């Protein structure tokens, strides 16, 4: 069995199903994906609370920039993020906020279109496409890179190399991609942190970093 599948199965067996990306609508996923750039999810939650339950594309577009900045301030980088939110909302409005119209587009086309939107890089685009619109596109983040470096998984160095490695190794399935990313993030927060805490890590029996350094 390939290293990647083994990691997936081990994490699955240990953590089970994770009720992840806490958002009620695809638009909330989009907003969360922008707000979580360079910050912890707890700060995103505080920013969400500032909308007082009224989060809609119309509201984001109509809010004066200063007011939007005040609401999302807890998520940090609020001046940039307010502009990014307006830009991604405009993109969504181009489809009349019709989820199915977006889902019916070919993945490479919609992905490159999203990457043209201000503030949307690879990770944010893939998070939106996977978690809001159910496209089978693998999300790579800092937790993924750190785990692969330590375990190690020879998946490549750049975002796109690692993404295509994972997509080749795993079944092309949005459920698998979404769950695996959630598991990697979860384990990255629990154990494979900057300062690794290997003692209870489910991967420790096969992880070379742990074996060679005797960490944890
Ligand atoms: S055993 Fe340690 S280094 Fe390896 S994945 Fe777990 S926490 Fe990370």
Short mmCIF file of C-alpha atoms and ligand atoms in Angstrom, two decimals:
data_model
loop_
_atom_site.label_atom_id
_atom_site.label_comp_id
_atom_site.label_asym_id
_atom_site.label_seq_id
_atom_site.Cartn_x
_atom_site.Cartn_y
_atom_site.Cartn_z
CA UNK A 1 0.00 0.00 0.00
CA UNK A 2 1.27 3.45 -0.88
CA UNK A 3 2.46 5.68 1.97
CA UNK A 4 -0.28 8.19 1.37
CA UNK A 5 -3.11 5.67 1.54
CA UNK A 6 -1.58 4.24 4.67
CA UNK A 7 -1.53 7.66 6.31
CA UNK A 8 -5.15 8.21 5.28
CA UNK A 9 -6.32 4.87 6.59
CA UNK A 10 -4.41 5.23 9.86
CA UNK A 11 -5.81 8.71 10.51
CA UNK A 12 -9.31 7.54 9.53
CA UNK A 13 -9.16 4.59 11.87
CA UNK A 14 -7.96 6.81 14.72
CA UNK A 15 -10.14 9.90 14.35
CA UNK A 16 -13.11 8.54 12.43
CA UNK A 17 -15.43 10.98 10.71
CA UNK A 18 -14.66 14.57 11.51
CA UNK A 19 -17.50 17.01 11.35
CA UNK A 20 -15.37 19.61 9.69
CA UNK A 21 -15.79 22.86 7.78
CA UNK A 22 -18.44 24.39 9.99
CA UNK A 23 -20.55 26.36 7.54
CA UNK A 24 -24.22 26.21 6.68
CA UNK A 25 -24.08 27.40 3.08
CA UNK A 26 -21.61 27.42 0.18
CA UNK A 27 -21.36 31.19 0.55
CA UNK A 28 -20.34 30.81 4.18
CA UNK A 29 -17.63 28.38 3.08
CA UNK A 30 -16.36 30.99 0.63
CA UNK A 31 -16.29 33.70 3.27
CA UNK A 32 -14.62 31.38 5.77
CA UNK A 33 -11.98 30.33 3.22
CA UNK A 34 -10.98 33.97 2.73
CA UNK A 35 -11.13 34.91 6.40
CA UNK A 36 -9.04 31.95 7.54
CA UNK A 37 -6.03 33.02 5.46
CA UNK A 38 -3.11 33.45 7.87
CA UNK A 39 -5.22 33.10 10.98
CA UNK A 40 -6.75 30.53 13.31
CA UNK A 41 -10.35 29.41 12.85
CA UNK A 42 -11.26 30.76 16.31
CA UNK A 43 -10.65 34.27 14.96
CA UNK A 44 -12.78 33.51 11.91
CA UNK A 45 -15.60 32.49 14.22
CA UNK A 46 -15.38 35.85 16.01
CA UNK A 47 -15.58 37.62 12.66
CA UNK A 48 -18.62 35.52 11.69
CA UNK A 49 -20.35 36.54 14.91
CA UNK A 50 -19.99 40.16 13.82
CA UNK A 51 -22.43 39.52 10.98
CA UNK A 52 -25.16 38.80 13.55
CA UNK A 53 -26.58 35.98 11.49
CA UNK A 54 -26.97 38.17 8.39
CA UNK A 55 -24.34 36.96 6.00
CA UNK A 56 -25.37 37.10 2.37
CA UNK A 57 -23.71 38.07 -0.91
CA UNK A 58 -25.95 41.15 -1.14
CA UNK A 59 -24.95 42.30 2.32
CA UNK A 60 -21.23 41.88 1.65
CA UNK A 61 -21.50 43.87 -1.55
CA UNK A 62 -23.62 46.61 -0.03
CA UNK A 63 -21.74 47.09 3.21
CA UNK A 64 -19.50 50.15 3.17
CA UNK A 65 -15.87 49.06 3.19
CA UNK A 66 -15.21 50.53 6.65
CA UNK A 67 -18.17 48.70 8.14
CA UNK A 68 -17.09 45.39 6.58
CA UNK A 69 -13.59 45.95 7.92
CA UNK A 70 -14.95 46.59 11.41
CA UNK A 71 -16.93 43.33 11.32
CA UNK A 72 -14.11 41.11 10.08
CA UNK A 73 -11.36 42.79 12.10
CA UNK A 74 -11.00 39.81 14.53
CA UNK A 75 -9.79 37.67 11.58
CA UNK A 76 -6.80 39.96 11.00
CA UNK A 77 -5.53 41.52 7.75
CA UNK A 78 -8.99 43.07 7.60
CA UNK A 79 -8.16 45.73 5.01
CA UNK A 80 -7.01 43.17 2.44
CA UNK A 81 -9.63 40.60 3.40
CA UNK A 82 -12.49 43.08 3.03
CA UNK A 83 -11.41 43.66 -0.56
CA UNK A 84 -10.99 39.94 -1.18
CA UNK A 85 -14.47 39.27 0.20
CA UNK A 86 -16.04 41.83 -2.08
CA UNK A 87 -14.12 40.41 -5.05
CA UNK A 88 -15.09 36.79 -4.45
CA UNK A 89 -18.69 37.83 -3.81
CA UNK A 90 -18.77 39.65 -7.15
CA UNK A 91 -17.48 36.49 -8.79
CA UNK A 92 -20.28 34.50 -7.12
CA UNK A 93 -22.86 37.09 -8.24
CA UNK A 94 -21.72 36.64 -11.82
CA UNK A 95 -23.37 33.21 -11.55
CA UNK A 96 -26.43 34.75 -9.84
CA UNK A 97 -25.30 32.82 -6.76
CA UNK A 98 -26.50 29.69 -8.54
CA UNK A 99 -24.59 26.78 -7.00
CA UNK A 100 -25.52 24.39 -9.80
CA UNK A 101 -24.33 26.77 -12.51
CA UNK A 102 -20.91 26.69 -10.84
CA UNK A 103 -20.96 22.94 -10.25
CA UNK A 104 -21.69 22.37 -13.93
CA UNK A 105 -18.53 24.13 -15.08
CA UNK A 106 -15.46 22.01 -15.86
CA UNK A 107 -13.12 21.96 -12.86
CA UNK A 108 -10.01 23.32 -14.66
CA UNK A 109 -12.01 26.25 -16.03
CA UNK A 110 -13.69 27.23 -12.80
CA UNK A 111 -10.43 26.82 -10.89
CA UNK A 112 -8.46 29.11 -13.17
CA UNK A 113 -11.32 31.61 -13.14
CA UNK A 114 -11.33 31.64 -9.34
CA UNK A 115 -7.56 32.10 -9.28
CA UNK A 116 -8.05 35.36 -11.19
CA UNK A 117 -10.10 36.77 -8.32
CA UNK A 118 -8.20 39.13 -6.08
CA UNK A 119 -6.87 37.42 -2.95
CA UNK A 120 -7.69 33.89 -4.08
CA UNK A 121 -4.63 31.66 -4.28
CA UNK A 122 -4.35 27.91 -4.73
CA UNK A 123 -5.29 26.91 -1.20
CA UNK A 124 -8.29 29.23 -0.95
CA UNK A 125 -9.51 28.29 -4.44
CA UNK A 126 -9.30 24.57 -3.74
CA UNK A 127 -10.97 24.96 -0.32
CA UNK A 128 -13.87 26.80 -1.94
CA UNK A 129 -14.18 24.37 -4.84
CA UNK A 130 -14.01 21.29 -2.63
CA UNK A 131 -16.00 22.34 0.43
CA UNK A 132 -18.52 24.75 -1.12
CA UNK A 133 -19.06 23.19 -4.54
CA UNK A 134 -18.07 19.52 -4.12
CA UNK A 135 -15.38 19.49 -6.80
CA UNK A 136 -12.81 16.69 -6.42
CA UNK A 137 -9.78 18.96 -5.92
CA UNK A 138 -7.22 18.29 -3.21
CA UNK A 139 -6.38 21.07 -0.74
CA UNK A 140 -2.75 21.45 0.34
CA UNK A 141 -1.82 23.59 3.32
CA UNK A 142 1.02 24.14 5.76
CA UNK A 143 -0.05 21.13 7.85
CA UNK A 144 0.10 18.92 4.75
CA UNK A 145 3.56 20.16 3.81
CA UNK A 146 4.88 19.68 7.34
CA UNK A 147 3.49 16.15 7.69
CA UNK A 148 4.83 15.08 4.29
CA UNK A 149 8.26 16.47 5.08
CA UNK A 150 8.43 14.66 8.40
CA UNK A 151 6.80 11.29 7.60
CA UNK A 152 8.18 11.59 4.85
CA UNK A 153 6.04 11.47 1.72
CA UNK A 154 7.96 12.36 -1.40
CA UNK A 155 5.16 14.41 -2.91
CA UNK A 156 7.14 17.32 -4.31
CA UNK A 157 7.95 20.82 -3.16
CA UNK A 158 5.39 23.15 -4.71
CA UNK A 159 1.68 23.40 -4.06
CA UNK A 160 0.78 22.01 -7.47
CA UNK A 161 3.27 19.15 -7.26
CA UNK A 162 1.91 18.02 -3.90
CA UNK A 163 -1.69 18.44 -5.05
CA UNK A 164 -1.25 16.37 -8.18
CA UNK A 165 0.73 13.72 -6.31
CA UNK A 166 -2.15 13.31 -3.85
CA UNK A 167 -4.76 13.29 -6.58
CA UNK A 168 -2.85 10.56 -8.43
CA UNK A 169 -2.37 8.40 -5.34
CA UNK A 170 -5.88 8.68 -3.97
CA UNK A 171 -9.20 7.74 -5.55
CA UNK A 172 -10.70 10.75 -7.35
CA UNK A 173 -13.37 11.32 -4.76
CA UNK A 174 -14.39 14.59 -3.14
CA UNK A 175 -15.33 12.78 0.08
CA UNK A 176 -11.86 11.25 0.36
CA UNK A 177 -10.12 14.55 -0.46
CA UNK A 178 -12.25 16.51 1.98
CA UNK A 179 -11.92 13.99 4.77
CA UNK A 180 -8.19 13.49 4.31
CA UNK A 181 -7.48 17.21 4.41
CA UNK A 182 -9.58 17.52 7.57
CA UNK A 183 -7.68 14.62 9.16
CA UNK A 184 -4.29 16.11 8.28
CA UNK A 185 -5.26 19.47 9.77
CA UNK A 186 -6.70 17.83 12.87
CA UNK A 187 -3.60 15.70 13.46
CA UNK A 188 -1.44 18.73 12.69
CA UNK A 189 -3.13 20.66 15.47
CA UNK A 190 -3.10 17.77 17.92
CA UNK A 191 0.33 16.28 17.29
CA UNK A 192 2.29 17.29 14.22
CA UNK A 193 2.62 20.89 15.35
CA UNK A 194 5.65 23.10 14.80
CA UNK A 195 7.01 21.55 17.98
CA UNK A 196 5.92 17.99 17.36
CA UNK A 197 4.15 16.00 20.02
CA UNK A 198 4.56 12.41 18.83
CA UNK A 199 3.54 10.55 21.99
CA UNK A 200 -0.11 9.99 21.08
CA UNK A 201 0.20 10.49 17.33
CA UNK A 202 -1.53 7.68 15.40
CA UNK A 203 1.21 7.83 12.74
CA UNK A 204 4.11 7.30 15.09
CA UNK A 205 4.69 3.61 14.33
CA UNK A 206 5.45 4.34 10.68
CA UNK A 207 6.71 7.93 10.81
CA UNK A 208 10.45 8.13 10.06
CA UNK A 209 10.84 11.42 11.87
CA UNK A 210 9.56 9.83 15.03
CA UNK A 211 11.59 6.65 14.55
CA UNK A 212 14.87 8.36 13.73
CA UNK A 213 14.71 11.09 16.30
CA UNK A 214 12.86 9.18 18.97
CA UNK A 215 10.72 12.25 19.41
CA UNK A 216 7.85 12.20 21.89
S1 LIG B 1 4.96 10.83 14.75
FE1 LIG B 1 5.54 12.95 15.24
S2 LIG B 1 6.58 13.77 13.41
FE2 LIG B 1 5.47 11.90 12.82
S3 LIG B 1 3.47 12.61 12.07
FE3 LIG B 1 3.21 12.16 14.24
S4 LIG B 1 3.63 14.08 15.34
FE4 LIG B 1 4.39 14.29 13.22
#
